[in-house]
mmCIF file with all atom_site columns, C-alpha atoms in Angstrom:
data_model
loop_
_atom_site.group_PDB
_atom_site.id
_atom_site.type_symbol
_atom_site.label_atom_id
_atom_site.label_alt_id
_atom_site.label_comp_id
_atom_site.label_asym_id
_atom_site.label_entity_id
_atom_site.label_seq_id
_atom_site.pdbx_PDB_ins_code
_atom_site.Cartn_x
_atom_site.Cartn_y
_atom_site.Cartn_z
_atom_site.occupancy
_atom_site.B_iso_or_equiv
_atom_site.pdbx_formal_charge
_atom_site.auth_seq_id
_atom_site.auth_comp_id
_atom_site.auth_asym_id
_atom_site.auth_atom_id
_atom_site.pdbx_PDB_model_num
ATOM 1   C CA . UNK A 1 1   ? 5.826   -24.753 6.089  1.00 0.00 ? 1   UNK A CA 1
ATOM 2   C CA . UNK A 1 2   ? 3.939   -21.739 5.076  1.00 0.00 ? 2   UNK A CA 1
ATOM 3   C CA . UNK A 1 3   ? 3.631   -19.576 2.117  1.00 0.00 ? 3   UNK A CA 1
ATOM 4   C CA . UNK A 1 4   ? 1.897   -16.306 1.467  1.00 0.00 ? 4   UNK A CA 1
ATOM 5   C CA . UNK A 1 5   ? 1.551   -14.669 -1.233 1.00 0.00 ? 5   UNK A CA 1
ATOM 6   C CA . UNK A 1 6   ? 0.964   -10.597 -2.185 1.00 0.00 ? 6   UNK A CA 1
ATOM 7   C CA . UNK A 1 7   ? 1.235   -8.591  -5.243 1.00 0.00 ? 7   UNK A CA 1
ATOM 8   C CA . UNK A 1 8   ? 4.332   -6.832  -4.552 1.00 0.00 ? 8   UNK A CA 1
ATOM 9   C CA . UNK A 1 9   ? 2.813   -3.416  -5.649 1.00 0.00 ? 9   UNK A CA 1
ATOM 10  C CA . UNK A 1 10  ? -0.097  -1.212  -7.089 1.00 0.00 ? 10  UNK A CA 1
ATOM 11  C CA . UNK A 1 11  ? -1.342  2.188   -7.900 1.00 0.00 ? 11  UNK A CA 1
ATOM 12  C CA . UNK A 1 12  ? -4.570  3.746   -8.489 1.00 0.00 ? 12  UNK A CA 1
ATOM 13  C CA . UNK A 1 13  ? -6.336  7.814   -8.626 1.00 0.00 ? 13  UNK A CA 1
ATOM 14  C CA . UNK A 1 14  ? -6.963  9.532   -5.793 1.00 0.00 ? 14  UNK A CA 1
ATOM 15  C CA . UNK A 1 15  ? -11.336 8.515   -4.669 1.00 0.00 ? 15  UNK A CA 1
ATOM 16  C CA . UNK A 1 16  ? -10.256 4.641   -6.378 1.00 0.00 ? 16  UNK A CA 1
ATOM 17  C CA . UNK A 1 17  ? -10.789 2.281   -5.226 1.00 0.00 ? 17  UNK A CA 1
ATOM 18  C CA . UNK A 1 18  ? -8.470  -0.467  -5.320 1.00 0.00 ? 18  UNK A CA 1
ATOM 19  C CA . UNK A 1 19  ? -8.258  -4.472  -3.704 1.00 0.00 ? 19  UNK A CA 1
ATOM 20  C CA . UNK A 1 20  ? -5.821  -6.438  -2.933 1.00 0.00 ? 20  UNK A CA 1
ATOM 21  C CA . UNK A 1 21  ? -5.352  -9.617  -3.092 1.00 0.00 ? 21  UNK A CA 1
ATOM 22  C CA . UNK A 1 22  ? -3.443  -12.448 -0.262 1.00 0.00 ? 22  UNK A CA 1
ATOM 23  C CA . UNK A 1 23  ? -3.740  -16.147 -1.012 1.00 0.00 ? 23  UNK A CA 1
ATOM 24  C CA . UNK A 1 24  ? -1.761  -18.475 0.947  1.00 0.00 ? 24  UNK A CA 1
ATOM 25  C CA . UNK A 1 25  ? -1.025  -21.532 1.990  1.00 0.00 ? 25  UNK A CA 1
ATOM 26  C CA . UNK A 1 26  ? -0.775  -22.519 5.309  1.00 0.00 ? 26  UNK A CA 1
ATOM 27  C CA . UNK A 1 27  ? -0.845  -26.265 7.802  1.00 0.00 ? 27  UNK A CA 1
ATOM 28  C CA . UNK A 1 28  ? -3.448  -24.786 10.022 1.00 0.00 ? 28  UNK A CA 1
ATOM 29  C CA . UNK A 1 29  ? -5.728  -21.914 9.869  1.00 0.00 ? 29  UNK A CA 1
ATOM 30  C CA . UNK A 1 30  ? -6.769  -20.086 12.955 1.00 0.00 ? 30  UNK A CA 1
ATOM 31  C CA . UNK A 1 31  ? -6.865  -15.938 11.367 1.00 0.00 ? 31  UNK A CA 1
ATOM 32  C CA . UNK A 1 32  ? -5.584  -13.681 8.762  1.00 0.00 ? 32  UNK A CA 1
ATOM 33  C CA . UNK A 1 33  ? -4.221  -10.165 10.111 1.00 0.00 ? 33  UNK A CA 1
ATOM 34  C CA . UNK A 1 34  ? -3.752  -7.228  7.781  1.00 0.00 ? 34  UNK A CA 1
ATOM 35  C CA . UNK A 1 35  ? -1.607  -4.315  8.845  1.00 0.00 ? 35  UNK A CA 1
ATOM 36  C CA . UNK A 1 36  ? -0.450  -1.399  7.154  1.00 0.00 ? 36  UNK A CA 1
ATOM 37  C CA . UNK A 1 37  ? 2.507   0.068   8.089  1.00 0.00 ? 37  UNK A CA 1
ATOM 38  C CA . UNK A 1 38  ? 4.248   4.406   6.609  1.00 0.00 ? 38  UNK A CA 1
ATOM 39  C CA . UNK A 1 39  ? 7.456   3.792   5.090  1.00 0.00 ? 39  UNK A CA 1
ATOM 40  C CA . UNK A 1 40  ? 9.449   4.895   8.183  1.00 0.00 ? 40  UNK A CA 1
ATOM 41  C CA . UNK A 1 41  ? 6.753   3.484   10.668 1.00 0.00 ? 41  UNK A CA 1
ATOM 42  C CA . UNK A 1 42  ? 5.152   1.002   12.965 1.00 0.00 ? 42  UNK A CA 1
ATOM 43  C CA . UNK A 1 43  ? 3.270   -1.659  11.118 1.00 0.00 ? 43  UNK A CA 1
ATOM 44  C CA . UNK A 1 44  ? -0.531  -0.616  12.319 1.00 0.00 ? 44  UNK A CA 1
ATOM 45  C CA . UNK A 1 45  ? -3.221  -2.831  12.649 1.00 0.00 ? 45  UNK A CA 1
ATOM 46  C CA . UNK A 1 46  ? -5.863  -3.131  10.172 1.00 0.00 ? 46  UNK A CA 1
ATOM 47  C CA . UNK A 1 47  ? -8.017  -5.915  10.980 1.00 0.00 ? 47  UNK A CA 1
ATOM 48  C CA . UNK A 1 48  ? -9.025  -9.345  11.330 1.00 0.00 ? 48  UNK A CA 1
ATOM 49  C CA . UNK A 1 49  ? -10.502 -12.893 9.790  1.00 0.00 ? 49  UNK A CA 1
ATOM 50  C CA . UNK A 1 50  ? -10.834 -15.710 10.765 1.00 0.00 ? 50  UNK A CA 1
ATOM 51  C CA . UNK A 1 51  ? -14.602 -16.819 9.305  1.00 0.00 ? 51  UNK A CA 1
ATOM 52  C CA . UNK A 1 52  ? -15.280 -16.490 5.598  1.00 0.00 ? 52  UNK A CA 1
ATOM 53  C CA . UNK A 1 53  ? -17.106 -13.449 4.649  1.00 0.00 ? 53  UNK A CA 1
ATOM 54  C CA . UNK A 1 54  ? -16.607 -9.647  4.817  1.00 0.00 ? 54  UNK A CA 1
ATOM 55  C CA . UNK A 1 55  ? -15.970 -7.552  7.324  1.00 0.00 ? 55  UNK A CA 1
ATOM 56  C CA . UNK A 1 56  ? -16.267 -3.973  7.256  1.00 0.00 ? 56  UNK A CA 1
ATOM 57  C CA . UNK A 1 57  ? -14.255 -0.129  9.136  1.00 0.00 ? 57  UNK A CA 1
ATOM 58  C CA . UNK A 1 58  ? -14.697 2.446   7.049  1.00 0.00 ? 58  UNK A CA 1
ATOM 59  C CA . UNK A 1 59  ? -13.106 2.983   4.090  1.00 0.00 ? 59  UNK A CA 1
ATOM 60  C CA . UNK A 1 60  ? -11.566 -0.301  4.670  1.00 0.00 ? 60  UNK A CA 1
ATOM 61  C CA . UNK A 1 61  ? -13.216 -4.154  3.568  1.00 0.00 ? 61  UNK A CA 1
ATOM 62  C CA . UNK A 1 62  ? -10.893 -7.446  4.684  1.00 0.00 ? 62  UNK A CA 1
ATOM 63  C CA . UNK A 1 63  ? -12.786 -10.743 2.962  1.00 0.00 ? 63  UNK A CA 1
ATOM 64  C CA . UNK A 1 64  ? -11.430 -14.016 4.225  1.00 0.00 ? 64  UNK A CA 1
ATOM 65  C CA . UNK A 1 65  ? -11.981 -17.668 2.193  1.00 0.00 ? 65  UNK A CA 1
ATOM 66  C CA . UNK A 1 66  ? -10.958 -20.380 3.976  1.00 0.00 ? 66  UNK A CA 1
ATOM 67  C CA . UNK A 1 67  ? -11.424 -22.807 1.051  1.00 0.00 ? 67  UNK A CA 1
ATOM 68  C CA . UNK A 1 68  ? -9.382  -21.087 -0.989 1.00 0.00 ? 68  UNK A CA 1
ATOM 69  C CA . UNK A 1 69  ? -7.221  -19.699 1.118  1.00 0.00 ? 69  UNK A CA 1
ATOM 70  C CA . UNK A 1 70  ? -7.229  -16.706 -0.161 1.00 0.00 ? 70  UNK A CA 1
ATOM 71  C CA . UNK A 1 71  ? -8.511  -12.822 1.529  1.00 0.00 ? 71  UNK A CA 1
ATOM 72  C CA . UNK A 1 72  ? -8.650  -9.769  0.323  1.00 0.00 ? 72  UNK A CA 1
ATOM 73  C CA . UNK A 1 73  ? -8.168  -5.665  1.095  1.00 0.00 ? 73  UNK A CA 1
ATOM 74  C CA . UNK A 1 74  ? -10.168 -3.807  0.057  1.00 0.00 ? 74  UNK A CA 1
ATOM 75  C CA . UNK A 1 75  ? -9.575  -0.136  -0.343 1.00 0.00 ? 75  UNK A CA 1
ATOM 76  C CA . UNK A 1 76  ? -12.337 2.732   -0.943 1.00 0.00 ? 76  UNK A CA 1
ATOM 77  C CA . UNK A 1 77  ? -12.129 5.956   -1.253 1.00 0.00 ? 77  UNK A CA 1
ATOM 78  C CA . UNK A 1 78  ? -8.466  6.126   -1.719 1.00 0.00 ? 78  UNK A CA 1
ATOM 79  C CA . UNK A 1 79  ? -6.804  9.247   -0.294 1.00 0.00 ? 79  UNK A CA 1
ATOM 80  C CA . UNK A 1 80  ? -3.615  10.383  -0.423 1.00 0.00 ? 80  UNK A CA 1
ATOM 81  C CA . UNK A 1 81  ? -2.305  9.410   3.221  1.00 0.00 ? 81  UNK A CA 1
ATOM 82  C CA . UNK A 1 82  ? -3.246  5.871   1.983  1.00 0.00 ? 82  UNK A CA 1
ATOM 83  C CA . UNK A 1 83  ? -0.041  5.497   0.178  1.00 0.00 ? 83  UNK A CA 1
ATOM 84  C CA . UNK A 1 84  ? 1.522   2.714   1.977  1.00 0.00 ? 84  UNK A CA 1
ATOM 85  C CA . UNK A 1 85  ? 1.932   -0.900  2.330  1.00 0.00 ? 85  UNK A CA 1
ATOM 86  C CA . UNK A 1 86  ? 0.164   -3.506  3.203  1.00 0.00 ? 86  UNK A CA 1
ATOM 87  C CA . UNK A 1 87  ? 0.410   -6.395  5.002  1.00 0.00 ? 87  UNK A CA 1
ATOM 88  C CA . UNK A 1 88  ? -1.033  -9.758  5.446  1.00 0.00 ? 88  UNK A CA 1
ATOM 89  C CA . UNK A 1 89  ? -0.198  -12.758 7.856  1.00 0.00 ? 89  UNK A CA 1
ATOM 90  C CA . UNK A 1 90  ? -1.650  -15.501 8.502  1.00 0.00 ? 90  UNK A CA 1
ATOM 91  C CA . UNK A 1 91  ? -2.190  -17.326 12.073 1.00 0.00 ? 91  UNK A CA 1
ATOM 92  C CA . UNK A 1 92  ? -1.258  -20.904 10.756 1.00 0.00 ? 92  UNK A CA 1
ATOM 93  C CA . UNK A 1 93  ? -2.704  -22.877 14.217 1.00 0.00 ? 93  UNK A CA 1
ATOM 94  C CA . UNK A 1 94  ? -0.892  -21.341 17.067 1.00 0.00 ? 94  UNK A CA 1
ATOM 95  C CA . UNK A 1 95  ? -0.162  -17.750 18.112 1.00 0.00 ? 95  UNK A CA 1
ATOM 96  C CA . UNK A 1 96  ? 2.855   -17.063 16.048 1.00 0.00 ? 96  UNK A CA 1
ATOM 97  C CA . UNK A 1 97  ? 2.247   -14.572 12.703 1.00 0.00 ? 97  UNK A CA 1
ATOM 98  C CA . UNK A 1 98  ? 3.203   -15.997 8.943  1.00 0.00 ? 98  UNK A CA 1
ATOM 99  C CA . UNK A 1 99  ? 4.172   -13.204 6.902  1.00 0.00 ? 99  UNK A CA 1
ATOM 100 C CA . UNK A 1 100 ? 3.799   -12.219 3.220  1.00 0.00 ? 100 UNK A CA 1
ATOM 101 C CA . UNK A 1 101 ? 6.476   -9.574  2.007  1.00 0.00 ? 101 UNK A CA 1
ATOM 102 C CA . UNK A 1 102 ? 3.779   -6.757  1.994  1.00 0.00 ? 102 UNK A CA 1
ATOM 103 C CA . UNK A 1 103 ? 1.699   -4.846  -1.285 1.00 0.00 ? 103 UNK A CA 1
ATOM 104 C CA . UNK A 1 104 ? 3.558   -0.878  -1.959 1.00 0.00 ? 104 UNK A CA 1
ATOM 105 C CA . UNK A 1 105 ? 0.606   0.565   -3.266 1.00 0.00 ? 105 UNK A CA 1
ATOM 106 C CA . UNK A 1 106 ? 0.861   4.023   -4.345 1.00 0.00 ? 106 UNK A CA 1
ATOM 107 C CA . UNK A 1 107 ? -2.436  6.686   -4.585 1.00 0.00 ? 107 UNK A CA 1
ATOM 108 C CA . UNK A 1 108 ? -1.294  10.077  -6.862 1.00 0.00 ? 108 UNK A CA 1
ATOM 109 C CA . UNK A 1 109 ? -3.812  12.804  -7.504 1.00 0.00 ? 109 UNK A CA 1
ATOM 110 C CA . UNK E 2 1   ? 3.970   8.264   26.301 1.00 0.00 ? 1   UNK E CA 1
ATOM 111 C CA . UNK E 2 2   ? 1.893   4.716   24.826 1.00 0.00 ? 2   UNK E CA 1
ATOM 112 C CA . UNK E 2 3   ? 1.494   1.737   22.840 1.00 0.00 ? 3   UNK E CA 1
ATOM 113 C CA . UNK E 2 4   ? 4.828   0.458   21.219 1.00 0.00 ? 4   UNK E CA 1
ATOM 114 C CA . UNK E 2 5   ? 8.021   2.614   21.365 1.00 0.00 ? 5   UNK E CA 1
ATOM 115 C CA . UNK E 2 6   ? 11.802  1.367   20.721 1.00 0.00 ? 6   UNK E CA 1
ATOM 116 C CA . UNK E 2 7   ? 15.394  3.151   20.749 1.00 0.00 ? 7   UNK E CA 1
ATOM 117 C CA . UNK E 2 8   ? 17.005  4.064   19.444 1.00 0.00 ? 8   UNK E CA 1
ATOM 118 C CA . UNK E 2 9   ? 15.320  4.880   16.187 1.00 0.00 ? 9   UNK E CA 1
ATOM 119 C CA . UNK E 2 10  ? 18.721  5.036   14.054 1.00 0.00 ? 10  UNK E CA 1
ATOM 120 C CA . UNK E 2 11  ? 21.951  2.556   14.718 1.00 0.00 ? 11  UNK E CA 1
ATOM 121 C CA . UNK E 2 12  ? 25.686  2.339   12.849 1.00 0.00 ? 12  UNK E CA 1
ATOM 122 C CA . UNK E 2 13  ? 28.203  -0.316  14.460 1.00 0.00 ? 13  UNK E CA 1
ATOM 123 C CA . UNK E 2 14  ? 30.709  -1.898  13.182 1.00 0.00 ? 14  UNK E CA 1
ATOM 124 C CA . UNK E 2 15  ? 31.515  -5.844  13.362 1.00 0.00 ? 15  UNK E CA 1
ATOM 125 C CA . UNK E 2 16  ? 33.641  -5.479  16.325 1.00 0.00 ? 16  UNK E CA 1
ATOM 126 C CA . UNK E 2 17  ? 30.442  -3.141  18.407 1.00 0.00 ? 17  UNK E CA 1
ATOM 127 C CA . UNK E 2 18  ? 28.692  -3.944  20.978 1.00 0.00 ? 18  UNK E CA 1
ATOM 128 C CA . UNK E 2 19  ? 24.690  -2.230  20.812 1.00 0.00 ? 19  UNK E CA 1
ATOM 129 C CA . UNK E 2 20  ? 21.415  -3.130  22.892 1.00 0.00 ? 20  UNK E CA 1
ATOM 130 C CA . UNK E 2 21  ? 18.281  -2.056  20.592 1.00 0.00 ? 21  UNK E CA 1
ATOM 131 C CA . UNK E 2 22  ? 15.655  -1.772  23.347 1.00 0.00 ? 22  UNK E CA 1
ATOM 132 C CA . UNK E 2 23  ? 11.236  -1.429  23.371 1.00 0.00 ? 23  UNK E CA 1
ATOM 133 C CA . UNK E 2 24  ? 8.992   -0.357  25.490 1.00 0.00 ? 24  UNK E CA 1
ATOM 134 C CA . UNK E 2 25  ? 5.560   -1.317  25.591 1.00 0.00 ? 25  UNK E CA 1
ATOM 135 C CA . UNK E 2 26  ? 2.660   1.059   27.583 1.00 0.00 ? 26  UNK E CA 1
ATOM 136 C CA . UNK E 2 27  ? -0.152  -1.357  26.345 1.00 0.00 ? 27  UNK E CA 1
ATOM 137 C CA . UNK E 2 28  ? -0.410  -3.967  29.273 1.00 0.00 ? 28  UNK E CA 1
ATOM 138 C CA . UNK E 2 29  ? 0.687   -6.034  27.533 1.00 0.00 ? 29  UNK E CA 1
ATOM 139 C CA . UNK E 2 30  ? 2.367   -10.206 28.719 1.00 0.00 ? 30  UNK E CA 1
ATOM 140 C CA . UNK E 2 31  ? 3.341   -11.494 25.042 1.00 0.00 ? 31  UNK E CA 1
ATOM 141 C CA . UNK E 2 32  ? 6.947   -8.931  23.702 1.00 0.00 ? 32  UNK E CA 1
ATOM 142 C CA . UNK E 2 33  ? 8.195   -10.210 19.900 1.00 0.00 ? 33  UNK E CA 1
ATOM 143 C CA . UNK E 2 34  ? 11.326  -9.153  17.965 1.00 0.00 ? 34  UNK E CA 1
ATOM 144 C CA . UNK E 2 35  ? 10.958  -9.421  14.379 1.00 0.00 ? 35  UNK E CA 1
ATOM 145 C CA . UNK E 2 36  ? 13.878  -8.847  11.806 1.00 0.00 ? 36  UNK E CA 1
ATOM 146 C CA . UNK E 2 37  ? 12.779  -6.808  8.254  1.00 0.00 ? 37  UNK E CA 1
ATOM 147 C CA . UNK E 2 38  ? 14.429  -6.994  4.835  1.00 0.00 ? 38  UNK E CA 1
ATOM 148 C CA . UNK E 2 39  ? 13.780  -4.731  2.238  1.00 0.00 ? 39  UNK E CA 1
ATOM 149 C CA . UNK E 2 40  ? 10.507  -6.774  0.333  1.00 0.00 ? 40  UNK E CA 1
ATOM 150 C CA . UNK E 2 41  ? 10.895  -9.294  2.184  1.00 0.00 ? 41  UNK E CA 1
ATOM 151 C CA . UNK E 2 42  ? 8.069   -10.476 4.971  1.00 0.00 ? 42  UNK E CA 1
ATOM 152 C CA . UNK E 2 43  ? 8.414   -9.760  8.446  1.00 0.00 ? 43  UNK E CA 1
ATOM 153 C CA . UNK E 2 44  ? 10.910  -12.770 10.227 1.00 0.00 ? 44  UNK E CA 1
ATOM 154 C CA . UNK E 2 45  ? 10.007  -13.916 13.823 1.00 0.00 ? 45  UNK E CA 1
ATOM 155 C CA . UNK E 2 46  ? 13.487  -13.687 15.478 1.00 0.00 ? 46  UNK E CA 1
ATOM 156 C CA . UNK E 2 47  ? 12.142  -14.080 19.235 1.00 0.00 ? 47  UNK E CA 1
ATOM 157 C CA . UNK E 2 48  ? 8.933   -14.927 21.717 1.00 0.00 ? 48  UNK E CA 1
ATOM 158 C CA . UNK E 2 49  ? 8.909   -13.971 25.375 1.00 0.00 ? 49  UNK E CA 1
ATOM 159 C CA . UNK E 2 50  ? 5.770   -14.445 27.459 1.00 0.00 ? 50  UNK E CA 1
ATOM 160 C CA . UNK E 2 51  ? 5.471   -13.366 31.526 1.00 0.00 ? 51  UNK E CA 1
ATOM 161 C CA . UNK E 2 52  ? 8.477   -13.075 30.673 1.00 0.00 ? 52  UNK E CA 1
ATOM 162 C CA . UNK E 2 53  ? 9.323   -16.951 29.002 1.00 0.00 ? 53  UNK E CA 1
ATOM 163 C CA . UNK E 2 54  ? 11.393  -17.272 25.758 1.00 0.00 ? 54  UNK E CA 1
ATOM 164 C CA . UNK E 2 55  ? 8.812   -19.228 23.453 1.00 0.00 ? 55  UNK E CA 1
ATOM 165 C CA . UNK E 2 56  ? 10.719  -18.503 20.746 1.00 0.00 ? 56  UNK E CA 1
ATOM 166 C CA . UNK E 2 57  ? 13.554  -18.869 19.365 1.00 0.00 ? 57  UNK E CA 1
ATOM 167 C CA . UNK E 2 58  ? 13.326  -19.143 14.877 1.00 0.00 ? 58  UNK E CA 1
ATOM 168 C CA . UNK E 2 59  ? 16.381  -20.728 14.820 1.00 0.00 ? 59  UNK E CA 1
ATOM 169 C CA . UNK E 2 60  ? 18.104  -17.067 15.364 1.00 0.00 ? 60  UNK E CA 1
ATOM 170 C CA . UNK E 2 61  ? 22.087  -16.783 15.542 1.00 0.00 ? 61  UNK E CA 1
ATOM 171 C CA . UNK E 2 62  ? 23.560  -16.390 18.995 1.00 0.00 ? 62  UNK E CA 1
ATOM 172 C CA . UNK E 2 63  ? 25.901  -12.987 17.925 1.00 0.00 ? 63  UNK E CA 1
ATOM 173 C CA . UNK E 2 64  ? 21.659  -11.612 18.842 1.00 0.00 ? 64  UNK E CA 1
ATOM 174 C CA . UNK E 2 65  ? 20.644  -11.616 22.432 1.00 0.00 ? 65  UNK E CA 1
ATOM 175 C CA . UNK E 2 66  ? 17.251  -11.410 23.277 1.00 0.00 ? 66  UNK E CA 1
ATOM 176 C CA . UNK E 2 67  ? 16.507  -10.156 27.371 1.00 0.00 ? 67  UNK E CA 1
ATOM 177 C CA . UNK E 2 68  ? 12.690  -9.705  28.937 1.00 0.00 ? 68  UNK E CA 1
ATOM 178 C CA . UNK E 2 69  ? 13.207  -8.566  32.912 1.00 0.00 ? 69  UNK E CA 1
ATOM 179 C CA . UNK E 2 70  ? 9.680   -8.145  33.271 1.00 0.00 ? 70  UNK E CA 1
ATOM 180 C CA . UNK E 2 71  ? 6.423   -7.831  31.076 1.00 0.00 ? 71  UNK E CA 1
ATOM 181 C CA . UNK E 2 72  ? 6.628   -3.816  29.586 1.00 0.00 ? 72  UNK E CA 1
ATOM 182 C CA . UNK E 2 73  ? 10.681  -4.106  28.512 1.00 0.00 ? 73  UNK E CA 1
ATOM 183 C CA . UNK E 2 74  ? 12.420  -5.710  26.285 1.00 0.00 ? 74  UNK E CA 1
ATOM 184 C CA . UNK E 2 75  ? 16.352  -5.760  24.914 1.00 0.00 ? 75  UNK E CA 1
ATOM 185 C CA . UNK E 2 76  ? 17.662  -6.728  21.835 1.00 0.00 ? 76  UNK E CA 1
ATOM 186 C CA . UNK E 2 77  ? 21.713  -7.138  22.348 1.00 0.00 ? 77  UNK E CA 1
ATOM 187 C CA . UNK E 2 78  ? 23.839  -7.163  19.389 1.00 0.00 ? 78  UNK E CA 1
ATOM 188 C CA . UNK E 2 79  ? 27.860  -8.174  18.829 1.00 0.00 ? 79  UNK E CA 1
ATOM 189 C CA . UNK E 2 80  ? 29.653  -9.376  16.101 1.00 0.00 ? 80  UNK E CA 1
ATOM 190 C CA . UNK E 2 81  ? 27.261  -8.403  13.823 1.00 0.00 ? 81  UNK E CA 1
ATOM 191 C CA . UNK E 2 82  ? 27.353  -9.109  10.297 1.00 0.00 ? 82  UNK E CA 1
ATOM 192 C CA . UNK E 2 83  ? 26.528  -6.860  6.879  1.00 0.00 ? 83  UNK E CA 1
ATOM 193 C CA . UNK E 2 84  ? 23.212  -9.260  6.274  1.00 0.00 ? 84  UNK E CA 1
ATOM 194 C CA . UNK E 2 85  ? 22.393  -8.044  9.625  1.00 0.00 ? 85  UNK E CA 1
ATOM 195 C CA . UNK E 2 86  ? 21.243  -4.929  8.065  1.00 0.00 ? 86  UNK E CA 1
ATOM 196 C CA . UNK E 2 87  ? 17.540  -4.524  8.147  1.00 0.00 ? 87  UNK E CA 1
ATOM 197 C CA . UNK E 2 88  ? 14.996  -2.209  10.199 1.00 0.00 ? 88  UNK E CA 1
ATOM 198 C CA . UNK E 2 89  ? 13.904  -4.671  13.413 1.00 0.00 ? 89  UNK E CA 1
ATOM 199 C CA . UNK E 2 90  ? 11.279  -4.508  14.469 1.00 0.00 ? 90  UNK E CA 1
ATOM 200 C CA . UNK E 2 91  ? 9.228   -4.314  19.028 1.00 0.00 ? 91  UNK E CA 1
ATOM 201 C CA . UNK E 2 92  ? 5.507   -6.148  19.149 1.00 0.00 ? 92  UNK E CA 1
ATOM 202 C CA . UNK E 2 93  ? 4.219   -7.307  21.846 1.00 0.00 ? 93  UNK E CA 1
ATOM 203 C CA . UNK E 2 94  ? -0.236  -8.430  22.582 1.00 0.00 ? 94  UNK E CA 1
ATOM 204 C CA . UNK E 2 95  ? -2.008  -9.397  25.949 1.00 0.00 ? 95  UNK E CA 1
ATOM 205 C CA . UNK E 2 96  ? -1.641  -13.011 25.297 1.00 0.00 ? 96  UNK E CA 1
ATOM 206 C CA . UNK E 2 97  ? 1.390   -15.163 23.573 1.00 0.00 ? 97  UNK E CA 1
ATOM 207 C CA . UNK E 2 98  ? -2.045  -17.510 21.995 1.00 0.00 ? 98  UNK E CA 1
ATOM 208 C CA . UNK E 2 99  ? -4.050  -18.038 18.814 1.00 0.00 ? 99  UNK E CA 1
ATOM 209 C CA . UNK E 2 100 ? -7.672  -16.726 18.456 1.00 0.00 ? 100 UNK E CA 1
ATOM 210 C CA . UNK E 2 101 ? -7.534  -13.300 17.393 1.00 0.00 ? 101 UNK E CA 1
ATOM 211 C CA . UNK E 2 102 ? -4.580  -12.159 19.905 1.00 0.00 ? 102 UNK E CA 1
ATOM 212 C CA . UNK E 2 103 ? -3.810  -8.811  18.150 1.00 0.00 ? 103 UNK E CA 1
ATOM 213 C CA . UNK E 2 104 ? 0.495   -7.922  17.641 1.00 0.00 ? 104 UNK E CA 1
ATOM 214 C CA . UNK E 2 105 ? 0.767   -3.661  18.152 1.00 0.00 ? 105 UNK E CA 1
ATOM 215 C CA . UNK E 2 106 ? 4.163   -2.858  16.554 1.00 0.00 ? 106 UNK E CA 1
ATOM 216 C CA . UNK E 2 107 ? 6.715   -0.065  17.442 1.00 0.00 ? 107 UNK E CA 1
ATOM 217 C CA . UNK E 2 108 ? 8.274   2.106   14.838 1.00 0.00 ? 108 UNK E CA 1
ATOM 218 C CA . UNK E 2 109 ? 11.666  -0.189  14.423 1.00 0.00 ? 109 UNK E CA 1
ATOM 219 C CA . UNK E 2 110 ? 15.516  0.134   14.274 1.00 0.00 ? 110 UNK E CA 1
ATOM 220 C CA . UNK E 2 111 ? 16.943  1.309   10.995 1.00 0.00 ? 111 UNK E CA 1
ATOM 221 C CA . UNK E 2 112 ? 19.964  -0.500  11.789 1.00 0.00 ? 112 UNK E CA 1
ATOM 222 C CA . UNK E 2 113 ? 23.208  -0.492  9.451  1.00 0.00 ? 113 UNK E CA 1
ATOM 223 C CA . UNK E 2 114 ? 27.177  -3.039  9.882  1.00 0.00 ? 114 UNK E CA 1
ATOM 224 C CA . UNK E 2 115 ? 29.460  -1.564  8.839  1.00 0.00 ? 115 UNK E CA 1
#
């Protein structure tokens, strides 16, 4: 089976930076996705990493180290609207995604 | 309407009822998925359809029955459910059920409560 671990909850202040870690142990690797899910809404696609390194998209960046089975999502200049659950998902070899349980980020004023 | 839509958004049913969840995607995709999301648990893949053919049944109990009449529509027929089936049911679509960067786009889900 697949094992995707991420912290359950994180709290940060508006304007700060938060880093959400994701570690995985999978039988294969064919890419890692991050999604954002606001309460009661659809998960929305944030990023995709398949090669080692950092991908930057505005205030959000995602990093991958395949040798360490590790990724993080970095949220900069936090805004209240960033309060949401962040899901890490790994594609292990075919088309299926294995998801972590999600990290709930709370942004405080 | 754009993206992936799901109806109803909320559903309460008894254990002896029969109901159906509907999903429609307006993205021109060829693959559609059903997931179950329970509180504090990872999303669980239930079914996958690729070009209208079912390619995955992830050991889902027979009280859940999927139907995919065309690439834009996906249904989940429910009958004699159990209280532990209460969850958020998410539909997703992607260009094609393949590896690599094929990205899944999700609908808002149906919040199901079984009494």
